[in-house]
Tab-separated table of C-alpha atoms in Angstrom:
chain	number	residue	atom	x	y	z
Q	281	UNK	CA	77.343	-22.373	103.264
Q	282	UNK	CA	76.561	-26.033	102.498
Q	283	UNK	CA	79.146	-28.549	103.320
Q	284	UNK	CA	81.972	-26.202	103.718
Q	285	UNK	CA	85.650	-27.185	103.849
Q	286	UNK	CA	86.949	-25.818	107.261
Q	287	UNK	CA	90.562	-24.987	107.524
Q	288	UNK	CA	91.845	-23.489	110.789
Q	289	UNK	CA	88.308	-22.662	111.762
Q	290	UNK	CA	87.500	-20.797	108.489
Q	291	UNK	CA	85.065	-22.156	105.997
Q	292	UNK	CA	85.624	-22.355	102.130
Q	293	UNK	CA	82.855	-23.348	99.670
Q	294	UNK	CA	85.447	-24.704	97.148
Q	295	UNK	CA	87.249	-27.922	97.778
Q	296	UNK	CA	89.801	-27.423	94.861
Q	297	UNK	CA	93.038	-25.448	95.775
Q	298	UNK	CA	95.133	-24.454	92.936
Q	299	UNK	CA	98.843	-23.535	92.105
Q	300	UNK	CA	99.651	-20.309	90.011
Q	301	UNK	CA	102.882	-21.861	88.367
Q	302	UNK	CA	103.550	-22.885	84.761
Q	303	UNK	CA	100.867	-20.711	83.158
Q	304	UNK	CA	101.610	-18.858	79.636
Q	305	UNK	CA	101.042	-15.518	81.276
Q	306	UNK	CA	99.085	-13.810	84.001
Q	307	UNK	CA	96.138	-13.501	82.129
Q	308	UNK	CA	95.870	-17.256	81.577
Q	309	UNK	CA	96.746	-17.649	85.217
Q	310	UNK	CA	93.705	-15.474	86.237
Q	311	UNK	CA	91.485	-17.092	83.660
Q	312	UNK	CA	92.350	-20.514	84.825
Q	313	UNK	CA	91.805	-19.942	88.441
Q	314	UNK	CA	88.570	-18.172	87.882
Q	315	UNK	CA	87.347	-21.331	85.995
Q	316	UNK	CA	88.478	-23.534	88.799
Q	317	UNK	CA	86.532	-21.799	91.353
Q	318	UNK	CA	89.324	-22.078	93.793
Q	319	UNK	CA	89.488	-19.740	96.766
Q	320	UNK	CA	92.784	-20.715	98.017
Q	321	UNK	CA	95.766	-20.333	95.703
Q	322	UNK	CA	99.384	-21.215	96.253
Q	323	UNK	CA	102.260	-18.995	95.405
Q	324	UNK	CA	105.993	-19.417	95.688
Q	325	UNK	CA	108.344	-16.869	97.291
Q	326	UNK	CA	111.365	-15.855	95.268
Q	327	UNK	CA	114.077	-13.270	95.023
Q	328	UNK	CA	113.277	-10.202	93.401
Q	329	UNK	CA	115.039	-9.684	90.094
Q	330	UNK	CA	116.610	-6.236	90.863
Q	331	UNK	CA	116.198	-3.545	88.426
Q	332	UNK	CA	114.260	-5.648	85.973
Q	333	UNK	CA	110.589	-5.250	85.147
Q	334	UNK	CA	109.886	-2.836	87.881
Q	335	UNK	CA	106.659	-1.640	85.886
Q	336	UNK	CA	105.325	-5.051	85.144
Q	337	UNK	CA	102.421	-6.233	87.098
Q	338	UNK	CA	103.015	-8.714	89.901
Q	339	UNK	CA	101.228	-11.898	90.777
Q	340	UNK	CA	99.485	-10.448	93.741
Q	341	UNK	CA	98.022	-7.626	91.366
Q	342	UNK	CA	96.612	-10.228	89.242
Q	343	UNK	CA	95.409	-12.402	92.284
Q	344	UNK	CA	94.669	-9.905	94.910
Q	345	UNK	CA	94.745	-11.083	98.591
Q	346	UNK	CA	91.529	-9.301	99.071
Q	347	UNK	CA	89.750	-11.659	96.717
Q	348	UNK	CA	91.818	-14.976	97.091
Q	349	UNK	CA	93.213	-16.692	100.162
Q	350	UNK	CA	96.891	-16.618	99.297
Q	351	UNK	CA	98.807	-19.872	100.468
Q	352	UNK	CA	102.584	-19.079	100.153
Q	353	UNK	CA	104.578	-22.314	99.795
Q	354	UNK	CA	108.169	-23.504	100.506
Q	355	UNK	CA	108.723	-25.038	97.175
Q	356	UNK	CA	112.405	-25.692	96.436
Q	357	UNK	CA	113.410	-25.823	100.237
Q	358	UNK	CA	115.507	-28.723	101.312
Q	359	UNK	CA	115.923	-27.903	104.879
Q	360	UNK	CA	113.721	-26.901	107.877
Q	361	UNK	CA	115.759	-23.772	108.197
Q	362	UNK	CA	115.119	-22.510	104.756
Q	363	UNK	CA	111.454	-23.340	104.751
Q	364	UNK	CA	110.950	-21.450	108.086
Q	365	UNK	CA	112.874	-18.450	106.790
Q	366	UNK	CA	110.813	-18.408	103.493
Q	367	UNK	CA	107.563	-18.329	105.476
Q	368	UNK	CA	108.588	-15.861	107.701
Q	369	UNK	CA	109.385	-13.661	104.612
Q	370	UNK	CA	105.908	-14.692	103.252
Q	371	UNK	CA	104.192	-13.657	106.528
Q	372	UNK	CA	105.772	-10.148	106.123
Q	373	UNK	CA	104.996	-10.035	102.433
Q	374	UNK	CA	101.311	-10.863	103.107
Q	375	UNK	CA	100.803	-8.367	106.099
Q	376	UNK	CA	100.934	-11.014	108.810
Q	377	UNK	CA	98.976	-13.832	107.039
Q	378	UNK	CA	99.775	-17.037	108.796
Q	379	UNK	CA	97.947	-19.737	106.547
Q	380	UNK	CA	100.930	-21.479	104.909
Q	381	UNK	CA	101.985	-24.648	102.822
Q	382	UNK	CA	104.956	-26.170	104.141
Q	383	UNK	CA	106.995	-28.547	101.916
Q	384	UNK	CA	110.567	-29.655	102.583
Q	385	UNK	CA	111.882	-31.514	99.683
Q	386	UNK	CA	114.389	-34.596	99.966
Q	387	UNK	CA	115.390	-35.311	96.586
Q	388	UNK	CA	115.609	-33.176	93.392
Q	389	UNK	CA	114.760	-35.932	91.024
Q	390	UNK	CA	111.574	-37.250	92.686
Q	391	UNK	CA	110.614	-34.075	94.978
Q	392	UNK	CA	109.808	-36.551	97.544
Q	393	UNK	CA	109.333	-34.785	100.864
Q	394	UNK	CA	112.085	-35.115	103.512
Q	395	UNK	CA	109.811	-35.893	106.487
Q	396	UNK	CA	112.334	-35.351	109.386
Q	397	UNK	CA	113.105	-31.886	108.018
Q	398	UNK	CA	109.375	-31.325	107.507
Q	399	UNK	CA	108.596	-32.301	110.981
Q	400	UNK	CA	111.386	-30.008	112.397
Q	401	UNK	CA	109.924	-27.108	110.397
Q	402	UNK	CA	106.218	-27.839	111.386
Q	403	UNK	CA	107.176	-27.656	115.040
Q	404	UNK	CA	108.948	-24.218	114.601
Q	405	UNK	CA	106.242	-22.789	112.502
Q	406	UNK	CA	103.390	-23.992	114.876
Q	407	UNK	CA	105.318	-22.599	117.950
Q	408	UNK	CA	105.491	-19.189	115.940
Q	409	UNK	CA	101.751	-19.055	115.351
Q	410	UNK	CA	101.649	-20.172	111.582
Q	411	UNK	CA	98.704	-22.282	110.478
Q	412	UNK	CA	100.480	-24.932	108.557
Q	413	UNK	CA	99.231	-27.158	105.933
Q	414	UNK	CA	101.715	-29.637	105.228
Q	415	UNK	CA	102.823	-31.459	102.082
Q	416	UNK	CA	103.703	-35.206	103.403
Q	417	UNK	CA	104.389	-38.586	102.216
Q	418	UNK	CA	101.312	-40.881	102.163
Q	419	UNK	CA	102.509	-42.540	105.446
Q	420	UNK	CA	99.804	-42.626	108.101
Q	421	UNK	CA	102.120	-42.293	110.838
Q	422	UNK	CA	103.755	-39.217	109.478
Q	423	UNK	CA	100.358	-37.769	109.059
Q	424	UNK	CA	99.427	-38.291	112.522
Q	425	UNK	CA	102.826	-36.904	113.811
Q	426	UNK	CA	102.064	-33.714	111.975
Q	427	UNK	CA	98.692	-33.440	113.289
Q	428	UNK	CA	99.872	-33.840	116.681
Q	429	UNK	CA	102.326	-31.101	116.304
Q	430	UNK	CA	99.419	-28.960	115.437
Q	431	UNK	CA	99.387	-28.610	111.591
Q	432	UNK	CA	95.917	-27.528	110.388
Q	433	UNK	CA	95.842	-29.802	107.406
Q	434	UNK	CA	97.801	-32.939	106.052
Q	435	UNK	CA	98.514	-33.016	102.223
Q	436	UNK	CA	99.765	-36.415	101.374
Q	437	UNK	CA	100.967	-36.770	97.787
Q	438	UNK	CA	98.882	-38.905	95.256
Q	439	UNK	CA	102.096	-39.594	93.266
Q	440	UNK	CA	105.201	-37.472	92.421
Q	441	UNK	CA	104.883	-33.691	92.077
Q	442	UNK	CA	103.994	-32.681	88.488
Q	443	UNK	CA	103.884	-36.410	87.444
Q	444	UNK	CA	100.300	-36.473	86.515
Q	445	UNK	CA	100.353	-40.276	87.649
Q	446	UNK	CA	97.152	-39.991	89.767
Q	447	UNK	CA	96.665	-41.803	92.932
Q	448	UNK	CA	99.182	-44.567	93.308
Q	449	UNK	CA	98.065	-45.949	96.875
Q	450	UNK	CA	94.502	-45.240	97.444
Q	451	UNK	CA	94.532	-47.503	100.500
Q	452	UNK	CA	97.061	-45.295	102.345
Q	453	UNK	CA	95.014	-42.217	101.770
Q	454	UNK	CA	92.094	-43.734	103.030
Q	455	UNK	CA	93.901	-44.928	106.256
Q	456	UNK	CA	95.019	-41.302	106.798
Q	457	UNK	CA	91.548	-40.027	106.089
Q	458	UNK	CA	90.006	-42.331	108.486
Q	459	UNK	CA	92.306	-41.469	111.264
Q	460	UNK	CA	92.745	-37.752	110.805
Q	461	UNK	CA	90.932	-35.072	112.777
Q	462	UNK	CA	92.287	-32.349	110.400
Q	463	UNK	CA	91.404	-31.987	106.908
Q	464	UNK	CA	93.290	-34.394	104.491
Q	465	UNK	CA	94.108	-32.970	101.007
Q	466	UNK	CA	95.534	-34.783	98.236
Q	467	UNK	CA	98.463	-32.648	97.101
Q	468	UNK	CA	100.643	-33.532	94.014
Q	469	UNK	CA	100.160	-36.188	91.181
Q	470	UNK	CA	96.694	-35.586	90.127
Q	471	UNK	CA	96.618	-35.992	86.106
Q	472	UNK	CA	93.073	-35.709	85.126
Q	473	UNK	CA	89.664	-35.175	86.251
Q	474	UNK	CA	89.002	-38.689	87.291
Q	475	UNK	CA	92.071	-38.606	89.678
Q	476	UNK	CA	90.361	-35.687	91.445
Q	477	UNK	CA	87.066	-37.252	91.674
Q	478	UNK	CA	88.569	-40.613	92.914
Q	479	UNK	CA	90.563	-38.450	95.658
Q	480	UNK	CA	87.078	-37.052	96.867
Q	481	UNK	CA	85.441	-40.339	96.666
Q	482	UNK	CA	88.113	-41.744	99.064
Q	483	UNK	CA	86.762	-39.243	101.529
Q	484	UNK	CA	89.725	-36.757	101.198
Q	485	UNK	CA	88.472	-33.168	102.091
Q	486	UNK	CA	89.985	-31.253	99.187
Q	487	UNK	CA	92.433	-31.562	96.343
Q	488	UNK	CA	95.452	-29.293	95.418
Q	489	UNK	CA	96.821	-29.233	92.078
Q	490	UNK	CA	98.996	-27.092	89.608
Q	491	UNK	CA	100.441	-29.012	86.682
Q	492	UNK	CA	97.182	-30.973	85.874
Q	493	UNK	CA	95.615	-27.724	85.101
Q	494	UNK	CA	98.488	-25.653	83.796
Q	495	UNK	CA	99.880	-28.493	81.833
Q	496	UNK	CA	96.757	-29.342	80.063
Q	497	UNK	CA	96.433	-28.349	76.274
Q	498	UNK	CA	93.521	-26.164	77.281
Q	499	UNK	CA	94.202	-25.103	80.887
Q	500	UNK	CA	91.086	-23.069	81.421
Q	501	UNK	CA	88.833	-25.860	80.230
Q	502	UNK	CA	90.711	-28.324	82.434
Q	503	UNK	CA	90.243	-25.987	85.341
Q	504	UNK	CA	86.546	-26.224	84.939
Q	505	UNK	CA	86.706	-30.083	84.556
Q	506	UNK	CA	88.640	-30.162	87.893
Q	507	UNK	CA	85.987	-28.024	89.516
Q	508	UNK	CA	83.271	-30.262	88.453
Q	509	UNK	CA	85.240	-33.477	89.184
Q	510	UNK	CA	85.934	-32.393	92.817
Q	511	UNK	CA	82.252	-31.372	93.383
Q	512	UNK	CA	81.161	-34.699	91.816
Q	513	UNK	CA	83.654	-36.711	93.856
Q	514	UNK	CA	82.513	-35.028	97.134
Q	515	UNK	CA	78.677	-35.516	96.224
Q	516	UNK	CA	79.591	-39.261	95.595
Q	517	UNK	CA	81.336	-39.467	98.939
Q	518	UNK	CA	78.551	-37.840	100.799
Q	519	UNK	CA	75.877	-40.008	98.831
Q	520	UNK	CA	77.688	-43.322	99.868
Q	521	UNK	CA	78.525	-45.547	97.179
Q	522	UNK	CA	76.662	-48.804	96.586
Q	523	UNK	CA	78.359	-51.977	97.946
Q	524	UNK	CA	80.691	-53.777	95.514
Q	525	UNK	CA	79.196	-57.200	94.772
Q	526	UNK	CA	81.998	-58.791	92.399
Q	527	UNK	CA	80.425	-62.171	91.998
Q	528	UNK	CA	76.658	-61.251	92.098
Q	529	UNK	CA	75.042	-59.637	89.237
Q	530	UNK	CA	71.684	-58.020	89.962
Q	531	UNK	CA	69.281	-56.854	87.189
Q	532	UNK	CA	67.651	-53.384	87.846
Q	533	UNK	CA	64.613	-54.145	85.748
Q	534	UNK	CA	61.881	-56.393	87.169
Q	535	UNK	CA	62.250	-60.233	86.617
Q	536	UNK	CA	58.404	-60.503	86.323
Q	537	UNK	CA	56.195	-59.477	83.418
Q	538	UNK	CA	58.305	-60.552	80.481
Q	539	UNK	CA	56.462	-61.159	77.281
Q	540	UNK	CA	55.993	-64.661	75.781
Q	541	UNK	CA	56.055	-66.541	79.142
Q	542	UNK	CA	53.568	-68.342	81.228
Q	543	UNK	CA	51.957	-66.061	83.886
Z	192	UNK	CA	133.874	5.050	102.180
Z	193	UNK	CA	131.586	2.818	100.494
Z	194	UNK	CA	129.846	-0.123	102.193
Z	195	UNK	CA	129.221	-3.427	100.692
Z	196	UNK	CA	125.956	-5.219	100.828
Z	197	UNK	CA	125.089	-8.571	99.417
Z	198	UNK	CA	121.578	-8.236	98.035
Z	199	UNK	CA	120.077	-11.535	96.771
Z	200	UNK	CA	123.406	-13.091	96.534
Z	201	UNK	CA	125.037	-10.313	94.478
Z	202	UNK	CA	127.574	-7.765	96.058
Z	203	UNK	CA	126.922	-4.084	95.654
Z	204	UNK	CA	128.581	-0.984	96.813
Z	205	UNK	CA	126.608	1.993	98.295
Z	206	UNK	CA	127.690	5.242	99.663
Z	207	UNK	CA	126.501	5.570	103.096
Z	208	UNK	CA	124.180	6.260	104.958
Z	209	UNK	CA	121.851	3.541	103.358
Z	210	UNK	CA	118.491	2.699	105.053
Z	211	UNK	CA	116.331	-0.257	103.969
Z	212	UNK	CA	113.930	2.697	102.464
Z	213	UNK	CA	117.010	4.055	100.416
Z	214	UNK	CA	117.604	0.615	99.101
Z	215	UNK	CA	113.945	-0.142	98.256
Z	216	UNK	CA	113.820	3.136	96.335
Z	217	UNK	CA	117.123	2.433	94.361
Z	218	UNK	CA	115.920	-0.982	93.360
Z	219	UNK	CA	112.718	0.579	91.976
Z	220	UNK	CA	110.434	-1.503	94.258
Z	221	UNK	CA	108.815	1.570	95.898
Z	222	UNK	CA	105.222	0.483	96.724
Z	223	UNK	CA	105.731	-2.978	95.471
Z	224	UNK	CA	104.717	-6.067	97.821
Z	225	UNK	CA	108.178	-7.277	98.657
Z	226	UNK	CA	109.658	-8.783	101.862
Z	227	UNK	CA	113.221	-8.115	103.228
Z	228	UNK	CA	115.365	-10.189	105.529
Z	229	UNK	CA	118.683	-8.794	106.864
Z	230	UNK	CA	121.277	-11.151	108.083
Z	231	UNK	CA	118.533	-13.829	108.625
Z	232	UNK	CA	116.043	-11.514	110.314
Z	233	UNK	CA	112.840	-10.003	108.871
Z	234	UNK	CA	112.824	-6.232	108.643
Z	235	UNK	CA	109.136	-5.155	109.076
Z	236	UNK	CA	107.911	-2.671	106.505
Z	237	UNK	CA	107.185	-0.204	109.484
Z	238	UNK	CA	110.956	-0.148	110.163
Z	239	UNK	CA	112.467	0.609	106.691
Z	240	UNK	CA	113.138	4.145	107.455
Z	241	UNK	CA	114.981	3.626	110.704
Z	242	UNK	CA	116.891	0.437	109.662
Z	243	UNK	CA	120.360	1.841	108.691
Z	244	UNK	CA	122.404	-0.897	106.773
Z	245	UNK	CA	126.054	-1.807	107.627
Z	246	UNK	CA	128.982	-2.859	105.715
Z	247	UNK	CA	128.871	-6.679	105.210
Z	248	UNK	CA	124.968	-6.987	105.483
Z	249	UNK	CA	123.366	-9.784	103.672
Z	250	UNK	CA	119.973	-9.009	102.486
Z	251	UNK	CA	117.333	-11.145	100.787
Z	252	UNK	CA	114.492	-9.268	98.997
Z	253	UNK	CA	111.489	-11.443	97.739
Z	254	UNK	CA	108.200	-11.235	96.011
Z	255	UNK	CA	105.394	-13.669	95.440
Z	256	UNK	CA	105.492	-15.680	92.008
Z	257	UNK	CA	103.543	-18.536	90.559
Z	258	UNK	CA	104.084	-21.788	92.207
Z	259	UNK	CA	102.240	-24.937	93.247
């Protein structure tokens, strides 16, 4: 595999991770995820509606764990305790699967992470053998603490979850990227393809998104756009962009041989 | 006498004995990919038959749903 994304020792060819929420139906979920090329897909863990819809297909029948790496999340958890309980249930649900997405929210309006609770949960989960990919603020010190605890990837926000506001602080992401020894994924806030490309051009290892695809007018087409953008951004990062020269224009065409001039 | 179980926050009454396996059947969740927590502890799938529920038990029964 050329240029794989390696998380917890396992290689993935796609650097786009996608959520499975907010789609019209399971058919659209599946089609969009196929178009995105994503191998890792996030799911939420919720109470069963007892006695209802027992014969309807479930999400994991549409997205079988044999085909996709399922990344259970702790969306909606506001305490370390709830997040840990949720992921213990997820591990049982997924036959001992330990790769998880930890997020502990601090505020219902902004969905900003509660970092003290996130750190507490990460410590417990790592001690219990989970491989923790962690949603976090774009604070380089927090990212380092999470890495030191043993998280297998840090996932700072680009902007608020579901806001589509793009990358508000590229410099912080770059500082986190430059210092981290684990993969850095931009999680939350991507709005359109150029945002995903910029994240990759900053040197981030991958991008995780849900609403940018599910909330597009044509989600399946946007899923394809995101696949291309992430791949293009990664290629640009690997290629190494030209230096910025704000005050120095430089023609690409030769200055010699222009017609109507003396040789 | 009936026992009271709180399942996903709602109280229900059952005629004992009730194992986790019985409960899964009654909920129509046989063969579905679910996970169960009893009084804060995971009940592994391999122990559904032998886990007998007691009056006042609190259970959480979960599935995977779409999410980001």
